[in-house]
Short mmCIF file of C-alpha atoms in Angstrom, two decimals:
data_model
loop_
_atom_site.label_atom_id
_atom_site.label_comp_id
_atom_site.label_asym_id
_atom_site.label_seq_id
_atom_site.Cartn_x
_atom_site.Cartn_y
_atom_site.Cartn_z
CA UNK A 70 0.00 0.00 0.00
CA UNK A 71 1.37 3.50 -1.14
CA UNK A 72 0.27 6.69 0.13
CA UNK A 73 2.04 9.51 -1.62
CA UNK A 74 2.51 13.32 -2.43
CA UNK A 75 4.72 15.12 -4.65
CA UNK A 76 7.94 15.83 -3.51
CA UNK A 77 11.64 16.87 -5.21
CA UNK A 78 13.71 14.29 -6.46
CA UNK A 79 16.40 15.45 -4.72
CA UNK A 80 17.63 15.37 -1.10
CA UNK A 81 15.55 12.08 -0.91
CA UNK A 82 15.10 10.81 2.69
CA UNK A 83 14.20 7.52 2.86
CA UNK A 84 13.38 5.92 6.54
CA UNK A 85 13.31 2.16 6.85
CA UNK A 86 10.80 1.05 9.90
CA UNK A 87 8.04 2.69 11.10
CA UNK A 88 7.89 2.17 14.86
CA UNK A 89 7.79 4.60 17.17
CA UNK A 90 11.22 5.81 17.22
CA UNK A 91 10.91 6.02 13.38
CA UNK A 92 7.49 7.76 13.83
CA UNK A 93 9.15 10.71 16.80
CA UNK A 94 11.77 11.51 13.86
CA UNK A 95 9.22 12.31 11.57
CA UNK A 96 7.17 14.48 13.89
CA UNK A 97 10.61 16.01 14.56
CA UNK A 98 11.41 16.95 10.81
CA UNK A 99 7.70 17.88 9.62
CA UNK A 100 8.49 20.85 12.52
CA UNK A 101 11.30 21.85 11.00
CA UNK A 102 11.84 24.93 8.19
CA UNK A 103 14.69 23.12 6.42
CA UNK A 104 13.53 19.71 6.75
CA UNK A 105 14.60 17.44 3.78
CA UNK A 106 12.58 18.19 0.77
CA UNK A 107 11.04 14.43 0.10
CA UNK A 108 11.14 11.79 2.40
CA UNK A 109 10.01 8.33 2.16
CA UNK A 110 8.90 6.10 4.91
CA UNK A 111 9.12 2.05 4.41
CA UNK A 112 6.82 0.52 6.69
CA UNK A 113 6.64 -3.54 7.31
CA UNK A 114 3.68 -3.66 9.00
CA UNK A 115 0.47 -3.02 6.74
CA UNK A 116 -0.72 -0.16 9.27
CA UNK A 117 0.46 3.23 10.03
CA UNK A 118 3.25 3.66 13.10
CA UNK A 119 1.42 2.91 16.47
CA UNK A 120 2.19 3.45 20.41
CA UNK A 121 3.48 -0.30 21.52
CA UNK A 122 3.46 0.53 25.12
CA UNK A 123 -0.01 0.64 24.85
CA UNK A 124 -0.32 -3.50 23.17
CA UNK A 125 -1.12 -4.55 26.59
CA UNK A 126 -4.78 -2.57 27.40
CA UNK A 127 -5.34 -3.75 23.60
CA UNK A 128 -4.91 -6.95 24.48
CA UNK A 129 -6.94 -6.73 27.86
CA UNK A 130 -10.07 -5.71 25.12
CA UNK A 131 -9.70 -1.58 26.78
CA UNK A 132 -8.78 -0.25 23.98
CA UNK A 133 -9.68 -0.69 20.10
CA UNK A 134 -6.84 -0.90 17.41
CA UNK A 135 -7.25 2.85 16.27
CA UNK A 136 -6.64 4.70 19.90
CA UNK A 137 -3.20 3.46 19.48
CA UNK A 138 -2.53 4.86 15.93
CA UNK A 139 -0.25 8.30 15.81
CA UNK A 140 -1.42 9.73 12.96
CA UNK A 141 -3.72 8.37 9.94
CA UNK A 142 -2.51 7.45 6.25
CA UNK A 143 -3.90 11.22 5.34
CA UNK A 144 -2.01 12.87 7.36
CA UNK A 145 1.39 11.74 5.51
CA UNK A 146 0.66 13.09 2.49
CA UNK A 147 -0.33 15.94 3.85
CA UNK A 148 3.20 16.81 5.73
CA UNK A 149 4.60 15.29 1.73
CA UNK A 150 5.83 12.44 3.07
CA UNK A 151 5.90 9.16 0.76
CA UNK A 152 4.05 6.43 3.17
CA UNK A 153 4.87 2.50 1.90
CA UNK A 154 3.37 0.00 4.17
CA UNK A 155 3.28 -3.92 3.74
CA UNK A 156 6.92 -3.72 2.57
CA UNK A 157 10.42 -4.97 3.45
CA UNK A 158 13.65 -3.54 2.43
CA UNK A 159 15.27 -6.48 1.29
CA UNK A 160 18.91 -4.92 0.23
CA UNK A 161 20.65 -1.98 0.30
CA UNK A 162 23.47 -0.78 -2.27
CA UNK A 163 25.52 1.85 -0.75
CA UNK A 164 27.65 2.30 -3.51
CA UNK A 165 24.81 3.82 -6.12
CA UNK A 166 22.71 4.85 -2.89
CA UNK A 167 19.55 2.36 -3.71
CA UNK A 168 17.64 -0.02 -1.67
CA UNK A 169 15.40 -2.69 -3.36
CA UNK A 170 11.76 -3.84 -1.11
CA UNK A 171 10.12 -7.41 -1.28
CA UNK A 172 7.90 -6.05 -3.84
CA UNK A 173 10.87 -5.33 -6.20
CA UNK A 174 10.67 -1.58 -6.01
CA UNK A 175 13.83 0.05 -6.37
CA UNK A 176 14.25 3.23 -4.85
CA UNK A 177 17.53 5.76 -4.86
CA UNK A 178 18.26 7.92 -1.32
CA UNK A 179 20.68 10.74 -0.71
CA UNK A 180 20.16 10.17 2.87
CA UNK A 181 19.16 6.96 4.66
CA UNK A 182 17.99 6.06 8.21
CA UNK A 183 17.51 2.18 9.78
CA UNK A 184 14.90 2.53 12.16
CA UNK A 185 14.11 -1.42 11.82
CA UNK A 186 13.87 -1.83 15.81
CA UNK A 187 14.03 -5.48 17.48
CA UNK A 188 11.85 -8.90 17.93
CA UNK A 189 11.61 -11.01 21.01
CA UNK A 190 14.80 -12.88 21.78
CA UNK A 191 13.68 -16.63 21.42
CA UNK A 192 15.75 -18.64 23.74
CA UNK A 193 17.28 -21.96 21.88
CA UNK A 194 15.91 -24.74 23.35
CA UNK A 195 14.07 -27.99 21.36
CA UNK A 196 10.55 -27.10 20.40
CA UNK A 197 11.12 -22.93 20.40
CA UNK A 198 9.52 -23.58 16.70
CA UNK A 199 6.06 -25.64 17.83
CA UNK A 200 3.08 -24.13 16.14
CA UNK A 201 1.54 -22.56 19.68
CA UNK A 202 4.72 -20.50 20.67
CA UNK A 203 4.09 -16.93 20.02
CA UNK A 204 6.06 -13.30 20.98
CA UNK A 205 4.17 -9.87 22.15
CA UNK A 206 5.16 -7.14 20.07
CA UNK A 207 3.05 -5.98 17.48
CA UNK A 208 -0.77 -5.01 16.76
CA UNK A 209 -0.18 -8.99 14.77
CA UNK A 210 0.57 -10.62 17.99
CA UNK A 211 -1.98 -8.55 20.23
CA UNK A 212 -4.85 -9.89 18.42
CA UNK A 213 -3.08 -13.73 17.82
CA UNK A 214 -3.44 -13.81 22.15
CA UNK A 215 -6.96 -12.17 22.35
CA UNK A 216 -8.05 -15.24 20.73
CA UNK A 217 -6.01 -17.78 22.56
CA UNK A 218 -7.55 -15.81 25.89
CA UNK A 219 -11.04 -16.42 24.41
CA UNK A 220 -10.42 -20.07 23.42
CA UNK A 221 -9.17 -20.58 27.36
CA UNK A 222 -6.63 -23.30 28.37
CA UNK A 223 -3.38 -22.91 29.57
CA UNK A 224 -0.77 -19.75 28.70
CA UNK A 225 2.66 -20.09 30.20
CA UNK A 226 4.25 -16.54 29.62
CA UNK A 227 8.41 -16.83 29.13
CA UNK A 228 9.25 -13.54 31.08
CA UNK A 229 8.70 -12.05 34.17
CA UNK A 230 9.97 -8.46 33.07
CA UNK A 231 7.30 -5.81 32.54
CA UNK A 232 6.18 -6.85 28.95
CA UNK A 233 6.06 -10.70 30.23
CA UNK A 234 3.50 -9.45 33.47
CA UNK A 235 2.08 -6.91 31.04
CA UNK A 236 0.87 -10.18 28.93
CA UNK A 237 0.03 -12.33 31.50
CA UNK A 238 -2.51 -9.43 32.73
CA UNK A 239 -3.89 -8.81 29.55
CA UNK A 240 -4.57 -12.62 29.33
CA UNK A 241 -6.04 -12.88 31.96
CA UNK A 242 -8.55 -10.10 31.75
CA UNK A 243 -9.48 -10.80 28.21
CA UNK A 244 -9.79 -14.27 29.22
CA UNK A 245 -11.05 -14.82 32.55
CA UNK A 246 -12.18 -17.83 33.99
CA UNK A 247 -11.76 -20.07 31.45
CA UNK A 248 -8.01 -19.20 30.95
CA UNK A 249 -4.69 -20.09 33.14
CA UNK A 250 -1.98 -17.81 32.77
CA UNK A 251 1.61 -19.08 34.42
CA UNK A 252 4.70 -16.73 34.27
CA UNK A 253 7.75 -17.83 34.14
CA UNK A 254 10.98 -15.91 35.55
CA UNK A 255 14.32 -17.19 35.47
CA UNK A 256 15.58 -14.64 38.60
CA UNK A 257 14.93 -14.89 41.98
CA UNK A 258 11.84 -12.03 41.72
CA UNK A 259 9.74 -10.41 38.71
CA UNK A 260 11.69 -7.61 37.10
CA UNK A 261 14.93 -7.83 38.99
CA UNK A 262 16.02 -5.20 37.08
CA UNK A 263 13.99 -2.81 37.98
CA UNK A 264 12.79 -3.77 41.68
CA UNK A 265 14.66 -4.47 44.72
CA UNK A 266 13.01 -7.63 46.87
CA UNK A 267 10.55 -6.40 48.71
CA UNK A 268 9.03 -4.47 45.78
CA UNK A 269 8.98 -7.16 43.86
CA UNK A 270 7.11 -9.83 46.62
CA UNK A 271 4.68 -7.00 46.69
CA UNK A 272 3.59 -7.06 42.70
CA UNK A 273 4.20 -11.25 43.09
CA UNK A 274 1.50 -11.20 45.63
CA UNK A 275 -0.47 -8.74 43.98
CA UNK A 276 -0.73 -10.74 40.50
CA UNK A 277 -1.25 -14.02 42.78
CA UNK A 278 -4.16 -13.04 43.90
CA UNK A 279 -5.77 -11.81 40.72
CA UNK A 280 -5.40 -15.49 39.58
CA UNK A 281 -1.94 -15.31 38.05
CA UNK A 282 0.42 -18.51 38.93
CA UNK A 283 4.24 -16.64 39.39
CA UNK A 284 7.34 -18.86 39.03
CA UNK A 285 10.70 -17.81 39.70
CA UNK A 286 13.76 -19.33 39.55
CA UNK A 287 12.06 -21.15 36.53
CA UNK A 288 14.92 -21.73 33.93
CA UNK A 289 13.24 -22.97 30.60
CA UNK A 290 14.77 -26.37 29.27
CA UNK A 291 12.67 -27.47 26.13
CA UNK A 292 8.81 -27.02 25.48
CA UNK A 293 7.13 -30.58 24.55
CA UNK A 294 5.40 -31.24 21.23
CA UNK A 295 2.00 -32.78 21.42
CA UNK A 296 2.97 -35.21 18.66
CA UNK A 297 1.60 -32.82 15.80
CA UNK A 298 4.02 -30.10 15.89
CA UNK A 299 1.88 -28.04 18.83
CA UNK A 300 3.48 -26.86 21.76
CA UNK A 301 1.78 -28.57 25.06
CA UNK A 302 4.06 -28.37 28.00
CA UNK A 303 7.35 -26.11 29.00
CA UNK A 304 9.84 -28.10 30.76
CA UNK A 305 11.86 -26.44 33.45
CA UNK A 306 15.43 -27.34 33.96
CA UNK A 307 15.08 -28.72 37.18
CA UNK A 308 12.14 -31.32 35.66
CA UNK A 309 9.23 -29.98 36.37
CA UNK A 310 6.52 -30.03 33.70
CA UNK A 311 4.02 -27.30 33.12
CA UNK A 312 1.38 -28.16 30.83
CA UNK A 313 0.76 -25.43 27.85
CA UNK A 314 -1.85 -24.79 25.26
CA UNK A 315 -0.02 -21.67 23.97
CA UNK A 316 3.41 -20.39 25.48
CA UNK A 317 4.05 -16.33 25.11
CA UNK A 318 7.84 -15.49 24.73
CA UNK A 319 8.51 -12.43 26.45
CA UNK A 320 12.09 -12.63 27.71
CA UNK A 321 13.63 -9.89 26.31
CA UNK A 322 14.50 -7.87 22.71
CA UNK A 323 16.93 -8.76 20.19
CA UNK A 324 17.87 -5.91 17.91
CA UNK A 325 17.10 -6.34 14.49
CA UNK A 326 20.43 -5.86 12.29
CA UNK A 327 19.96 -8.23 9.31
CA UNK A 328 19.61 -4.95 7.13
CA UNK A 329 22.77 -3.27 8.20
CA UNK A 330 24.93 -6.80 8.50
CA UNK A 331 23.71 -7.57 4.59
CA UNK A 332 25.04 -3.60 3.85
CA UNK A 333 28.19 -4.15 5.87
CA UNK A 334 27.75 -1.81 7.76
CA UNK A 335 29.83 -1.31 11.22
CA UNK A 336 27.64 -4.28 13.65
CA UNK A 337 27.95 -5.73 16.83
CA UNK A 338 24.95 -6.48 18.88
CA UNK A 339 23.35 -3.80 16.81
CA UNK A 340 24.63 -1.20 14.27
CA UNK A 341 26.99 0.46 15.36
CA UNK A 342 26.88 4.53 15.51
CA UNK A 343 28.42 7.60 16.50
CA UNK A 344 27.60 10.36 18.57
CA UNK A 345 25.53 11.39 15.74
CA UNK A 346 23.81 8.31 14.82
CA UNK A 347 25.58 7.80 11.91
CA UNK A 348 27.22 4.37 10.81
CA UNK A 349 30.15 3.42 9.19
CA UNK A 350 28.22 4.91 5.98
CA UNK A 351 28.21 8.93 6.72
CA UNK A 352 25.05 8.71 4.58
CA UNK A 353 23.31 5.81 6.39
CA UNK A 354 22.02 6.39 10.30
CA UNK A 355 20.67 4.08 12.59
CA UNK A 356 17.85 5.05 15.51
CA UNK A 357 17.01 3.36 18.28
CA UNK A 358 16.20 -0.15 19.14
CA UNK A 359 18.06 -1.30 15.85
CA UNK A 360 21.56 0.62 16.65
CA UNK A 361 24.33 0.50 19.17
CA UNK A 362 26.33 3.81 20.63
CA UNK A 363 29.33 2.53 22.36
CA UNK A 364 28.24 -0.36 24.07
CA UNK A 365 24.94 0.32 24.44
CA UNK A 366 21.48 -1.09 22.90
CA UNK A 367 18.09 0.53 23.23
CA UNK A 368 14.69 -0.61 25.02
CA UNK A 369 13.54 2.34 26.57
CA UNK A 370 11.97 5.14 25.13
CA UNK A 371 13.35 8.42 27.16
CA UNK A 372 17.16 8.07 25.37
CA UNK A 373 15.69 7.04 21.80
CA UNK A 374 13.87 10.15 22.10
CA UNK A 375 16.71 12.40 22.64
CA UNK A 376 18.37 10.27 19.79
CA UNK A 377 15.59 11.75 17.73
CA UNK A 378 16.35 15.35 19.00
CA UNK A 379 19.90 14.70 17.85
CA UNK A 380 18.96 12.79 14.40
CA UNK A 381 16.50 15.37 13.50
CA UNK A 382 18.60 18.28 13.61
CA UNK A 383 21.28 16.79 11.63
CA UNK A 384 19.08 15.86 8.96
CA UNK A 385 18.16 19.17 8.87
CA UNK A 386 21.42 20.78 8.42
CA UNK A 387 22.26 22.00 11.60
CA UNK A 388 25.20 20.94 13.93
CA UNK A 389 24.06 19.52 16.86
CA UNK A 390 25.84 18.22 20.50
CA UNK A 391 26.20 14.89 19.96
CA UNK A 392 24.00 12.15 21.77
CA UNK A 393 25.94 11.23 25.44
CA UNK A 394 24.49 8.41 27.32
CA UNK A 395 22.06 10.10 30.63
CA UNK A 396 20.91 8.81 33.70
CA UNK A 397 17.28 7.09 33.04
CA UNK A 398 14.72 6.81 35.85
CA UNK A 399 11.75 4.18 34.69
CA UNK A 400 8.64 5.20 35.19
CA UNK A 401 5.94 1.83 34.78
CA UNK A 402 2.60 0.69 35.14
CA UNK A 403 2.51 -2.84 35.40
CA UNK A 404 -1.40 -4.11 35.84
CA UNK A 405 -2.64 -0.90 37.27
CA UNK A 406 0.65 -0.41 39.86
CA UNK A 407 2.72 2.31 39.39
CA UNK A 408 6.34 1.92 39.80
CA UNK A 409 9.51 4.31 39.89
CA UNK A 410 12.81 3.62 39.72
CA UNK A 411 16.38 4.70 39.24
CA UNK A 412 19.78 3.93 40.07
CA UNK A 413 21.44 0.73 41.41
CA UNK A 414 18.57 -1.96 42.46
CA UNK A 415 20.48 -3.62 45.28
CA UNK A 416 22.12 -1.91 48.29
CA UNK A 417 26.03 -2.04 48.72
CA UNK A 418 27.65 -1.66 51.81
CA UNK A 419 28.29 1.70 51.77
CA UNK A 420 24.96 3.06 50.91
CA UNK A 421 22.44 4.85 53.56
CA UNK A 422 19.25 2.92 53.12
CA UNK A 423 15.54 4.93 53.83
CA UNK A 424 12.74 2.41 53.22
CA UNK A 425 9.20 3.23 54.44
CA UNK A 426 6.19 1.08 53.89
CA UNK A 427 1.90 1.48 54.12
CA UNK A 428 0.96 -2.30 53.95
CA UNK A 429 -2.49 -0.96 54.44
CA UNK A 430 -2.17 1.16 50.67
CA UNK A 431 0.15 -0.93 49.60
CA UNK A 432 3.00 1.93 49.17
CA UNK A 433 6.22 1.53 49.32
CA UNK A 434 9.47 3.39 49.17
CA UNK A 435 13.28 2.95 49.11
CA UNK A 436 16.06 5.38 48.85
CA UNK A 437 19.82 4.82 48.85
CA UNK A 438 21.95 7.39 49.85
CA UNK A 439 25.74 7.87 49.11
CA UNK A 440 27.72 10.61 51.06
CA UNK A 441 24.11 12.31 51.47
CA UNK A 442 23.52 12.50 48.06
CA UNK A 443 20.64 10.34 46.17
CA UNK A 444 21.61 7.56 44.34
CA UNK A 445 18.99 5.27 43.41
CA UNK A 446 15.15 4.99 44.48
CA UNK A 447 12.36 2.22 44.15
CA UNK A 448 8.89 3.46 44.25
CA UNK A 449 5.64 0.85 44.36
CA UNK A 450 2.24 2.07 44.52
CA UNK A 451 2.44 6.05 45.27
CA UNK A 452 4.80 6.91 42.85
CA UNK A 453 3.88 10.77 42.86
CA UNK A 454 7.44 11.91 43.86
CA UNK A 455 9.66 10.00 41.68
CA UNK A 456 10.57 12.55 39.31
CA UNK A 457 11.49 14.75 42.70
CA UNK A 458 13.82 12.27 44.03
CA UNK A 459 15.25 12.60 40.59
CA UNK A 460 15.50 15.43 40.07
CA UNK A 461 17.70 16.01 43.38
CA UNK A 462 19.61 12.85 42.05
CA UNK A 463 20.93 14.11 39.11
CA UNK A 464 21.61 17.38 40.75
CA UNK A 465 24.07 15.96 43.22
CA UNK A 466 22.53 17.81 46.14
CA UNK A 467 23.82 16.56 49.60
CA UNK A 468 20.52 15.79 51.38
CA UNK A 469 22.03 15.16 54.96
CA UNK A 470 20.28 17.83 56.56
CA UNK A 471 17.05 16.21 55.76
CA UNK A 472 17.41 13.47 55.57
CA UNK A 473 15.04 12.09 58.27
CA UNK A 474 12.55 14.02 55.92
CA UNK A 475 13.30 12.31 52.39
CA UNK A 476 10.96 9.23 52.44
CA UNK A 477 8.04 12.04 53.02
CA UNK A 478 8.46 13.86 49.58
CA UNK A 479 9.49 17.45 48.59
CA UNK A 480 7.18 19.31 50.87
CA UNK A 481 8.36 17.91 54.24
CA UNK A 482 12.05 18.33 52.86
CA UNK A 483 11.76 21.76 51.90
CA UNK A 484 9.65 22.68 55.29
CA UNK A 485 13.46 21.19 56.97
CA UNK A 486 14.99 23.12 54.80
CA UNK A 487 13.16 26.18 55.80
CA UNK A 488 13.52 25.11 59.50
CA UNK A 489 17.29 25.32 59.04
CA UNK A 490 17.68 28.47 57.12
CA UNK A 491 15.73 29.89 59.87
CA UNK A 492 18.20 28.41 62.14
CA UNK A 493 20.84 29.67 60.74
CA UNK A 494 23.65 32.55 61.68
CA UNK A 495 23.09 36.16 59.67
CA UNK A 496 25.81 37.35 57.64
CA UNK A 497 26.36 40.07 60.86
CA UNK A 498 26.81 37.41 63.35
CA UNK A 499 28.57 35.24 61.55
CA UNK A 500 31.64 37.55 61.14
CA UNK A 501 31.33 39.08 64.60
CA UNK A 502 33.85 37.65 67.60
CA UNK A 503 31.17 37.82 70.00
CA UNK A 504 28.37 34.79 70.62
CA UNK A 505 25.83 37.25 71.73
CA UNK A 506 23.13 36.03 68.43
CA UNK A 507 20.30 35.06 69.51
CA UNK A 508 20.57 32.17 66.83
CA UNK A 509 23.84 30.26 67.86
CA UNK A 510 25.50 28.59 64.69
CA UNK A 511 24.32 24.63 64.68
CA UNK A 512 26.20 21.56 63.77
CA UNK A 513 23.02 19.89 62.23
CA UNK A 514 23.99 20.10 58.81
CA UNK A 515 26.87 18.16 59.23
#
């Protein structure tokens, strides 16, 4: 399907993928006064570029296919923009600047960006390829488990990171009674990245008691065939045997690089770039989930985004900072809980530990503190001050004098913070060699 305008034949931009990261660089340049004159978007997928972090309510039946659409076909050829959907580059010719689809369209590019994103890593073990054995990332594989919820049985998601419980929720509510969801996690708790221990006992029990069956230290050995080339059991590696209708892989994201590995392009896990985004070809970039910068690979959204603020204005001309790798604090909602966290998820020796707890809300809060100064936080349940603690984290501020306010949010800490201003010496007393102020200096900071 082609949805096109008129548009210059030079300064051709074509953009391979049209996932979100894809999608928040064409936003970007339709903004811009010297965007590039004609750019062409290739687009696998039959449908326009969509908001994946919203699969999961789609799944659940709470939201219809369209909410999570950006923008309609229209609206493309309105901004001139050259929309191809159902179509896969299938080669690249950086010598005369072409790239060749499925279809056998051949199309010529001054500039070129691989925005191809990733797929779910499939672990190898026997029976990975049973019919039954699905992943969660597209609109494809959203509506694929809506009907295995309806139909009922036995799911057994591979994953207990946030798209893994994401799936097993959605499951579950499209399905209700007549389906069992099991999740399997290969740690000691669900999303050990993210949580520390007691955070993550407090999602296992709340997901228990919706119906959920949790698993950790579950280490996947082989799934079973059914003697027809159907999935119908995972087998752990320590024997036991988990019967399965359908099993959901959702154990992480393998970059997809096949594009830039048959261009030779610069690869390791991903394509390599530069501070730019731009690959061993200074007229090919890569963007997000699909490229590496030093040695790191993309899953969140908050430093793809400020790829795109750096992408963008090159394309445009202009001479940008380059990107430079940023703290990230991860804001989630994992089956209507809010979490927030940043910074290391287990305590080292060293570290000043605040934790504070409301069993009866369900809240729950833990700071580590270096030296006074914010290092990492895990927020369950009230999340409201996350971006606060944050905030004061990247700023380096020593938080010693209130410190027995932190685990209370901004306004108690500033109300200390008052308390000790107040408290403290004038600029008149301070350089007098009497004592006679009637506000003695303090050793309460310290």
């Amino acid at each position: 399907m082609e949805i096109t305008s008129r548009c210059s034949p030079i300064d051709h931009l074509i953009i391979i993928g049209n996932g979100m990261a894809s999608h928040r660089l064409i936003e970007a340049l339709v903004r811009h006064p010297r965007r590039p004159t004609c750019i062409t978007v290739i687009g696998e997928e039959p449908v326009p570029a969509y908001n994946r972090i919203l699969l999961s309510p789609l799944l659940a039946g709470e939201l219809a296919t369209d909410a999570l659409t950006f923008r309609d076909q229209a609206w493309y050829a309105e901004q001139g923009i050259t929309l191809l959907l159902g179509e896969k580059v299938a080669t690249i010719d950086r010598n005369n600047h072409r790239l060749t689809t499925d279809s056998n369209r051949r199309l010529r590019y001054d500039r070129l960006v691989i925005a191809t994103g990733s797929r779910p890593t499939m672990p190898k073990i026997p029976g990975i390829a049973l019919a039954g054995v699905h992943g969660f990332r597209d609109v494809q594989d959203a509506t694929t488990l809506a009907t295995i919820a309806q139909r009922g049985g036995k799911a057994v998601i591979i994953g207990g990171g946030l798209l893994g419980l994401e799936a097993a929720e959605g499951l579950r509510k499209r399905g209700g009674q007549t389906l069992t969801v099991s999740v399997l996690q290969r740690s000691t708790r669900l999303m050990n990245r993210q949580l520390d221990e007691t955070a993550a006992c407090l999602l296992e029990n709340t997901l228990s008691q919706r119906g959920i069956h949790i698993e950790t230290n579950a280490s996947l050995a082989a799934l079973e065939d059914n003697g027809h080339g159907h999935v119908q059991a995972a087998i752990l590696s320590d024997g036991r045997r988990l019967p399965a209708d359908s099993v959901i892989v959702a154990a992480g994201i393998t970059p997809n690089v096949a594009l830039g590995q048959q261009a030779e392009l610069s690869c390791e896990r991903a394509i390599v770039v530069d501070a730019h985004l731009s690959t061993s070809d200074p007229h090919i970039s890569a963007l997000g989930e699909c490229c590496q910068f030093e040695q790191h690979t993309y899953g969140l959204v908050e430093p793809i985004w400020r790829q795109v603020d750096v992408l963008s204005a090159v394309l445009c001309g202009e001479a940008p900072d380059g990107y430079q790798e940023a703290p990230t604090a991860t804001k989630l909602k994992v089956s209507g809980v809010a979490l927030f966290a940043f910074g290391p998820t287990e305590a080292a020796p060293e570290h000043d530990v605040l934790c504070y707890r409301d069993p009866e809300n369900g809240d729950y809060r833990r700071l580590l503190l270096r030296d006074g100064q914010l290092e990492g936080a895990v927020l369950y349940g009230d999340t409201r001050h996350g971006p606060w603690y944050f905030e004061q984290a990247l700023a380096s501020i020593d938080l010693t004098a209130c410190r027995q306010a932190l685990l209370f949010g901004p306004a108690d800490v500033e109300a200390l913070q008052t308390q000790h201003a107040d408290n403290a010496p004038s600029p008149a007393s301070s350089s007098s060699s009497s004592s006679s102020s009637s506000h003695p200096p303090t050793s309460e900071a310290a």
